[in-house]
Coordinates of C-alpha atoms and ligand atoms in Angstrom, one line a residue:
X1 CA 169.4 37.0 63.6
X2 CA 167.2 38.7 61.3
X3 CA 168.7 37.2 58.4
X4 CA 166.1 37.4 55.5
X5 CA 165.0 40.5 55.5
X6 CA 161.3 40.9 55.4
X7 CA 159.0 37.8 55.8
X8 CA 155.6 37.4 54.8
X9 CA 153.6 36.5 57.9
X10 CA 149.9 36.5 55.5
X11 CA 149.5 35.5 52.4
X12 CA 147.8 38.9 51.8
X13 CA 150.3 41.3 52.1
X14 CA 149.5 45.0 52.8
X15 CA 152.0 47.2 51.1
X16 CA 152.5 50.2 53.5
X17 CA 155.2 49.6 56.2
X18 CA 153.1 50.2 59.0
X19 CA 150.6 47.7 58.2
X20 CA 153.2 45.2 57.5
X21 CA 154.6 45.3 61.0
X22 CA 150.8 45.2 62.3
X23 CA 150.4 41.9 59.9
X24 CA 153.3 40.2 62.3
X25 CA 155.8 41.3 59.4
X26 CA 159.5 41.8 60.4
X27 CA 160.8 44.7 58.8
X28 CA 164.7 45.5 57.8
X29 CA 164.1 48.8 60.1
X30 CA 160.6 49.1 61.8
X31 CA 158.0 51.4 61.0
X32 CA 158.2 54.4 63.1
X33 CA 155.4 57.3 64.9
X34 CA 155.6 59.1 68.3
X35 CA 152.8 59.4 70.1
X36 CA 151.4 63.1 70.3
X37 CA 153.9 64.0 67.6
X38 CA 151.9 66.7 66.3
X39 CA 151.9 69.1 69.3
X40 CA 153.5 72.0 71.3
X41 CA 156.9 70.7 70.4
X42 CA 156.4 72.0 66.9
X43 CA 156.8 75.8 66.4
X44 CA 154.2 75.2 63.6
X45 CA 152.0 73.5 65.6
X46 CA 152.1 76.5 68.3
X47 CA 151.8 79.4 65.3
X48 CA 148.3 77.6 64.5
X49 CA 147.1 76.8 67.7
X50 CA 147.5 80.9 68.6
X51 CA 145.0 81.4 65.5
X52 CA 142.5 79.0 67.1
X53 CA 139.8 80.0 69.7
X54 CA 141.0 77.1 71.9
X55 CA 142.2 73.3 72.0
X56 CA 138.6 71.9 71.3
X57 CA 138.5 74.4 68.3
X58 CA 141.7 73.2 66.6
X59 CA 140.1 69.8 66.7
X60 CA 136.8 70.3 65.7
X61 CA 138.0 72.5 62.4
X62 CA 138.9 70.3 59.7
X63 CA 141.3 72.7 57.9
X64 CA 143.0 72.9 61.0
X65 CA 143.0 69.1 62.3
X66 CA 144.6 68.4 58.9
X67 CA 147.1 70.5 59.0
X68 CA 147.9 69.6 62.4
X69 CA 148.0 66.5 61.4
X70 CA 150.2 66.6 58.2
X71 CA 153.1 69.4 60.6
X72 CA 154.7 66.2 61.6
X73 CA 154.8 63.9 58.3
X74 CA 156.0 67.2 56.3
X75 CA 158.9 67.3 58.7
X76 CA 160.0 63.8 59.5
X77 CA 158.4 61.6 57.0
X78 CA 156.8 58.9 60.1
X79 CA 155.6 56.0 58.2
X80 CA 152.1 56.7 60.5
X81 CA 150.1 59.8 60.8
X82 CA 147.3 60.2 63.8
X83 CA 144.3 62.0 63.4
X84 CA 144.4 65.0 65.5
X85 CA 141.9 65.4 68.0
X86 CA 141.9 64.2 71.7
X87 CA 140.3 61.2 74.2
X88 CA 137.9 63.8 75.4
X89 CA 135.8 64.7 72.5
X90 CA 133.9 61.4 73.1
X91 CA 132.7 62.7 76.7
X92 CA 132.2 66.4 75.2
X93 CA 129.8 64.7 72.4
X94 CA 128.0 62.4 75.0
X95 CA 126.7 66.0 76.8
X96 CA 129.4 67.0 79.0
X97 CA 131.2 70.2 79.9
X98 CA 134.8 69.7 78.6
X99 CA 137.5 72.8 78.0
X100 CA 141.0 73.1 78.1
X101 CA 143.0 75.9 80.5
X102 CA 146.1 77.0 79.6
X103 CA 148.6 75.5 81.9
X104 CA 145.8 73.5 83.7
X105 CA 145.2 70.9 80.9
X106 CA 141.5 70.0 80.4
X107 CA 138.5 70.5 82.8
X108 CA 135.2 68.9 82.4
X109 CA 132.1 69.7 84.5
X110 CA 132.9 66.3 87.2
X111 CA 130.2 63.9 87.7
X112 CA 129.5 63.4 90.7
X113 CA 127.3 60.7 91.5
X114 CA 125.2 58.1 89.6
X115 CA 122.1 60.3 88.8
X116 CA 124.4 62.8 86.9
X117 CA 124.7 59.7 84.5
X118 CA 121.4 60.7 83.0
X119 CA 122.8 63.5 81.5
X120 CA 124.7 62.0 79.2
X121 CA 123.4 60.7 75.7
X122 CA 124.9 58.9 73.2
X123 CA 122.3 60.5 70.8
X124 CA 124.0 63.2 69.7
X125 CA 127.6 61.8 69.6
X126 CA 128.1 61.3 65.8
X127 CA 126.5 65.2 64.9
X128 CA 128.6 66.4 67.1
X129 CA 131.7 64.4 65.7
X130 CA 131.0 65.0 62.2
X131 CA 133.9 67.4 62.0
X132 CA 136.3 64.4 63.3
X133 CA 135.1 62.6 60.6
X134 CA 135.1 65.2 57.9
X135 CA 139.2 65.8 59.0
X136 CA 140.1 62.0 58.7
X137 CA 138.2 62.0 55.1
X138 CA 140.5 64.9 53.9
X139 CA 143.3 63.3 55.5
X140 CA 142.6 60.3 53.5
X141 CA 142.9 62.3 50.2
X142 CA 146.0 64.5 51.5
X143 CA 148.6 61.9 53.3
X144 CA 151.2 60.5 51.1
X145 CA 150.6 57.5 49.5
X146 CA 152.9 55.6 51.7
X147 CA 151.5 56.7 55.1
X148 CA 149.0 54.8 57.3
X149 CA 146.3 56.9 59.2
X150 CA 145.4 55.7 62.6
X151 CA 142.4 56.8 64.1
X152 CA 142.2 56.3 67.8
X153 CA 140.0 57.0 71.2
X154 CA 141.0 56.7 74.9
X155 CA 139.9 53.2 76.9
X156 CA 136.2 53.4 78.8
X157 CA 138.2 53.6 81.6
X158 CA 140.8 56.0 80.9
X159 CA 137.8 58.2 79.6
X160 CA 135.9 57.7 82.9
X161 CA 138.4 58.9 84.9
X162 CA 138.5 62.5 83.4
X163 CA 134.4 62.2 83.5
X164 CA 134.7 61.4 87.5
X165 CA 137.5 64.0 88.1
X166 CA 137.0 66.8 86.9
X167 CA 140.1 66.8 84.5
X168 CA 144.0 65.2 85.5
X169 CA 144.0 63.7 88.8
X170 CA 146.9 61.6 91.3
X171 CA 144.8 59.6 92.6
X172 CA 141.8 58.4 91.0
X173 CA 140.0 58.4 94.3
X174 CA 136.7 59.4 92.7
X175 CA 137.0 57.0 90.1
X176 CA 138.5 53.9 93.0
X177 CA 135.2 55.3 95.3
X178 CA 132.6 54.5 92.6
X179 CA 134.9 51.3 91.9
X180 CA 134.7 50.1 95.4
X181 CA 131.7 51.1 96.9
X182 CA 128.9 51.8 93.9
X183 CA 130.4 49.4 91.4
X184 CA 126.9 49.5 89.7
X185 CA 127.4 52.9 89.1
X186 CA 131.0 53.0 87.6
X187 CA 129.7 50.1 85.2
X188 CA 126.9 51.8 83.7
X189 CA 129.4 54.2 82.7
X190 CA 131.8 52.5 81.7
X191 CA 129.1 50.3 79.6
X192 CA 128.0 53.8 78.3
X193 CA 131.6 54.5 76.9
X194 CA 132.0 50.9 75.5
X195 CA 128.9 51.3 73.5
X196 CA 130.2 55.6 72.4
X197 CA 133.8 54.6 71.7
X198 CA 132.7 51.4 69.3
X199 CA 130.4 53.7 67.5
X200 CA 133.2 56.5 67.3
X201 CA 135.9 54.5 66.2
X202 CA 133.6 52.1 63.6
X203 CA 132.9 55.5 62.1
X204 CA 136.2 57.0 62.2
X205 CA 137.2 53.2 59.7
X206 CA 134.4 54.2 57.9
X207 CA 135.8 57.7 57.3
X208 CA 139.0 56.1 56.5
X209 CA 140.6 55.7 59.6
X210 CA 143.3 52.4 58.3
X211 CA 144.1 51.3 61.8
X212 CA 142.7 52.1 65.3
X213 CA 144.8 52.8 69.1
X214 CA 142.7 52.6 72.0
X215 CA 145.2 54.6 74.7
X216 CA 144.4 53.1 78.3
X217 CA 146.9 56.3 79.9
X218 CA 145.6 55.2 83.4
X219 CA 145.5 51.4 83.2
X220 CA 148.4 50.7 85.7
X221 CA 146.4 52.2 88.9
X222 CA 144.4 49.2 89.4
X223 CA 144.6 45.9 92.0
X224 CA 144.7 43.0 89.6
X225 CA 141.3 42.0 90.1
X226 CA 139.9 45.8 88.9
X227 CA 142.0 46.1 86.2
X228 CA 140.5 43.3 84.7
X229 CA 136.8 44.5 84.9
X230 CA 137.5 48.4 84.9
X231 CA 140.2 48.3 81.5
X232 CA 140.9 44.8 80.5
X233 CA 137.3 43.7 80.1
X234 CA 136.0 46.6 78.3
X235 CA 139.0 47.1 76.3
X236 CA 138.3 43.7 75.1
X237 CA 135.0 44.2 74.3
X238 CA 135.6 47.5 72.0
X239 CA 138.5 45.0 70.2
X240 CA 136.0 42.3 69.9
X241 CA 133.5 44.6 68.3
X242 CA 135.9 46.3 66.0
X243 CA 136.9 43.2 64.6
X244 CA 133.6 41.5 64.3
X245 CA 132.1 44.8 62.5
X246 CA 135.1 46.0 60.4
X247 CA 137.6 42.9 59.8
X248 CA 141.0 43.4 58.8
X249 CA 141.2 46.5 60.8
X250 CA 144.6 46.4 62.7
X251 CA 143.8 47.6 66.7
X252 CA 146.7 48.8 68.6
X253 CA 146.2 48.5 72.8
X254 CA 148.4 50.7 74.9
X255 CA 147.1 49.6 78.7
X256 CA 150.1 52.4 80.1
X257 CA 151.2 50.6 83.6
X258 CA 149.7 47.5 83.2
X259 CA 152.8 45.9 84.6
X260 CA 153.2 42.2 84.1
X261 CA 149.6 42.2 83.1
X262 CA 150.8 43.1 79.7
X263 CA 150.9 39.2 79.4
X264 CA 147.4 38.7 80.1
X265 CA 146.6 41.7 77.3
X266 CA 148.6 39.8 75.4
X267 CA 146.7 36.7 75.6
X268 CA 142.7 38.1 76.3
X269 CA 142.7 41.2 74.7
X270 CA 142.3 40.5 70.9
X271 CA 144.7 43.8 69.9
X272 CA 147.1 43.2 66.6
X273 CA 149.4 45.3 68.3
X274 CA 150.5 46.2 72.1
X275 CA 151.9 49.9 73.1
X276 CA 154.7 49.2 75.4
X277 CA 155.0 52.1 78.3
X278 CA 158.9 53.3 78.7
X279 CA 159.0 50.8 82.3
X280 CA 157.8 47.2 80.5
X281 CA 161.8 45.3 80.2
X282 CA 162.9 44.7 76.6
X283 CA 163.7 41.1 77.4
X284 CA 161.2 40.4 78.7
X285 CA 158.6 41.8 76.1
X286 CA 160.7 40.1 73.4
X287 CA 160.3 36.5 74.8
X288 CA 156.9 37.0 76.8
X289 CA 154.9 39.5 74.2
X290 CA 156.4 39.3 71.0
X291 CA 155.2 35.6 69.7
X292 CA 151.9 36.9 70.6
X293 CA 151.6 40.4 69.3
X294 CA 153.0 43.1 67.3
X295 CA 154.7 45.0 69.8
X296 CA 155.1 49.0 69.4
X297 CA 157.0 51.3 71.6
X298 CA 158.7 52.2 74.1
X299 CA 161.3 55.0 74.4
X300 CA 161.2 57.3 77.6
X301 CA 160.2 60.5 75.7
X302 CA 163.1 62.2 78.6
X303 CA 165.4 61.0 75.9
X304 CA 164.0 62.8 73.3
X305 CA 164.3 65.9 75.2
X306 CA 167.9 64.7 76.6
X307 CA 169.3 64.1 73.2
X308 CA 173.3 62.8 72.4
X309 CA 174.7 59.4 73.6
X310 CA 171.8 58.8 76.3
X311 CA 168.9 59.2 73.3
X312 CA 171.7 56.5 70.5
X313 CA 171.9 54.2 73.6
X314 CA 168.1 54.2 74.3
X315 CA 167.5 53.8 71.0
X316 CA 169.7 51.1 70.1
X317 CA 168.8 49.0 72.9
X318 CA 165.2 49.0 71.6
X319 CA 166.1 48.1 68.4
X320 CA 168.8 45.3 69.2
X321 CA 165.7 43.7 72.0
X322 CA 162.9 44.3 69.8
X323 CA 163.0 44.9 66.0
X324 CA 163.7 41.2 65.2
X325 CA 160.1 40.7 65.3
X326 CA 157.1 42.3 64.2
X327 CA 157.6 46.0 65.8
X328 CA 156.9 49.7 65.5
X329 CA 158.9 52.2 66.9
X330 CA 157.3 54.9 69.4
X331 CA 157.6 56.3 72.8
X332 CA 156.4 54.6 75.9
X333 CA 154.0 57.3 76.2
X334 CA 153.8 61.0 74.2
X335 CA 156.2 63.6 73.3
X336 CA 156.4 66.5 75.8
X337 CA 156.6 70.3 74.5
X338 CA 160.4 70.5 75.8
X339 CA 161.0 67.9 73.0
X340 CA 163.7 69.6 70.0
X341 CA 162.6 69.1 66.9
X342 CA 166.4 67.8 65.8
X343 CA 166.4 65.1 68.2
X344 CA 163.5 63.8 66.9
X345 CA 165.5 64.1 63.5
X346 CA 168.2 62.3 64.8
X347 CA 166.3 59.5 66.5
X348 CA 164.9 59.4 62.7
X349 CA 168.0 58.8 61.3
X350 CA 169.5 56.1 63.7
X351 CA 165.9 54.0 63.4
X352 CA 166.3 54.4 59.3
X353 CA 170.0 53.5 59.2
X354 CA 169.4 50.4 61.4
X355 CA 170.0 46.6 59.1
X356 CA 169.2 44.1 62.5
Ligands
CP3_401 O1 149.2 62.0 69.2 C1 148.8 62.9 68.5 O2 149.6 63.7 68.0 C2 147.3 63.1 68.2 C3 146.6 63.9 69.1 C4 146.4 63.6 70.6 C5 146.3 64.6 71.5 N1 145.9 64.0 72.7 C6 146.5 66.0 71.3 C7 146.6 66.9 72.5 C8 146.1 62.3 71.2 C9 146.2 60.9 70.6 C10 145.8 62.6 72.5 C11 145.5 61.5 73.5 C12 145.2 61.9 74.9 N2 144.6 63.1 75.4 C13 145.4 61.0 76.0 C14 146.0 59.6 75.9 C15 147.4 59.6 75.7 C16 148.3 60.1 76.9 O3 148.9 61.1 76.6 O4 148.2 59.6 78.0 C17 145.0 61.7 77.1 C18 145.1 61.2 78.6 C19 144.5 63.0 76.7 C20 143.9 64.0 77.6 C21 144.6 65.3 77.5 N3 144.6 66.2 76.4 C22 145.4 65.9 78.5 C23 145.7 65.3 79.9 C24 145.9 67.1 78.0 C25 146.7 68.1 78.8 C26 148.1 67.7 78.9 C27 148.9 68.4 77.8 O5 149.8 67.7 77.2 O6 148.7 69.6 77.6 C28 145.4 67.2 76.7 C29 145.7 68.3 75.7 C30 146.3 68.0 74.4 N4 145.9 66.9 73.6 C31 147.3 68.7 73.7 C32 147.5 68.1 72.5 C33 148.4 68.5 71.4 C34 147.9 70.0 74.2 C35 146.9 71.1 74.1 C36 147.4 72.5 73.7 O7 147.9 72.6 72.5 O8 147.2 73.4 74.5

């Protein structure tokens, strides 16, 4: 199948594995990062979050954001490292109330109807994200030479729904009532957020961020028809502007739940890359996705916490549907704190020992 090895898709060739895949490169065994990999899984990850004030103070500190950052690539060598921050410093720096409760995950101060839009600016957003910045700069100087730093933010959507809530919600129904019945209202937010996340992430390129994820965690609650305007449209837009303003800039989509509307992302959106949720079929991807787009994903992290023959077996089948193409290994969405270190290990050394 994947006879000669490693073929040249552009005549440019990036050297870093990572950015190969993202050029449509198929590599012998595929780049590999987990989303969230730097977190509570990690006893040193928990040992430095106890000596910061909170959450929003471990990202907002550069000399701890970098370490954060680095925990992961010490241990297991992934070929990517993301910046450590969160999707909800862009609605902290736009004016609102965000913090994070223990056991509660994060709150923000909700909005709760159109006029409360007036309270958020985008004129303060890059002062107050100066220390992001600052962190992907050091990392820049600090990563191995062979790892690729990806900067990232959540989709306008995704990032609305946390503004409208009040923090993590089932249901969406603030979000679905501004949808449905003050659409006006919903879209001047959601153009507000367009506008904050292309400035944040043009800057985070310009600090050195060498590829970009735009995570859409809440994409797949939408009828067709509002998925389109609510995440595909604006996701497209940020893509659009990312590769209009900073060419050559790899952009990596993960529209979580988008269902069999992972083909029209596929064929609208503009991303180098698409992040495959654990549920999309691996057939399917390969034969529907793959001529299209890099594809990067998509093992349940359950088997990462599960471990043994369950965790080979998810992983192989992965690998045998989906690393004869352009591919990057991750979860179908992040790691959870339950996850043991050695499994991650030993996924490592399956995904590293594989030859097609
Ligand atoms: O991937 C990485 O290692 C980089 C850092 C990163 C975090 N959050 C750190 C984090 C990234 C890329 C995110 C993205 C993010 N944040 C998303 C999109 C991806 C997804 O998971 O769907 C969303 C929806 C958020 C919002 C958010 N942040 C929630 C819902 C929570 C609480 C849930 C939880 O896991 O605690 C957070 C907190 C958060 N973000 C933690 C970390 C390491 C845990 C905070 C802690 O240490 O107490």
């Amino acid at each position: 199948m994947n006879q000669a090895s490693e073929i040249p898709a552009a005549a440019k060739r990036p050297s870093k594995r990572m950015l190969r895949a993202l050029a449509g490169e198929t590599l012998q065994s595929p780049p590999v990062w987990l989303m969230r990999q730097a977190g509570r899984y990690l006893p040193e990850y928990r040992a430095l979050r106890a000596k910061a004030k909170g959450f929003l103070d471990l990202c907002y500190t550069p000399d701890f954001a970098v370490e954060v950052t680095l925990q992961p690539i010490r241990r297991f060598g992934f070929d990517a490292a993301i910046l450590f921050s969160d999707i909800l410093v862009v609605p902290h720096a736009l004016g609102q109330q965000v913090w994070f409760e223990e056991g509660h995950g994060p709150r923000l101060e909700a909005l709760e109807q159109a006029d409360d839009l007036a309270r958020l600016s985008k004129e303060g957003l890059h002062a107050a994200l100066a220390p992001v910045y600052e962190t992907i700069r050091r990392l820049g100087r600090e990563l191995p030479a062979e790892t690729t730093l990806i900067g990232f933010a959540g989709a306008p959507w995704t990032v609305a729904s946390y503004m409208l809530e009040g923090g993590s919600s089932k249901d969406f129904a603030t979000g679905k009532r501004w949808a449905y019945a003050t659409p006006e209202a919903l879209q001047s937010l959601i153009d507000l957020l367009v506008e904050a996340t292309g400035d944040y992430l043009i800057a985070q390129v310009d600090a050195g961020a060498e590829v970009v994820q735009i995570f859409d965690s809440w994409a797949g609650v939408w009828p067709e028809r509002h998925l389109r305007r609510w995440c595909l449209e604006p996701t497209k837009a940020l893509v659009g502007r990312i590769r209009a303003e900073r060419p050559g800039v790899p952009v990596i989509v993960f529209p979580r739940g988008a269902g069999v509307l992972y083909q029209t992302y596929a064929a609208e959106c503009g991303a180098d890359a698409l992040g495959l949720d654990t549920t999309v079929p691996l057939g399917w991807a390969r034969e529907v996705l793959q001529p299209k787009a890099c594809l990067q994903g998509n093992l349940d992290p359950q088997l990462l916490v599960a471990g043994g023959q369950a965790l080979r077996q998810g992983v192989a089948d992965i690998l045998e549907q989906l690393a004869a193409g352009p591919f990057v290994f991750n979860l179908g969405h992040g790691i959870v704190p339950e996850t043991p270190p050695e499994h991650v290990a030993e996924m490592l050394a399956e995904i590293r020992a594989w030859r097609g």
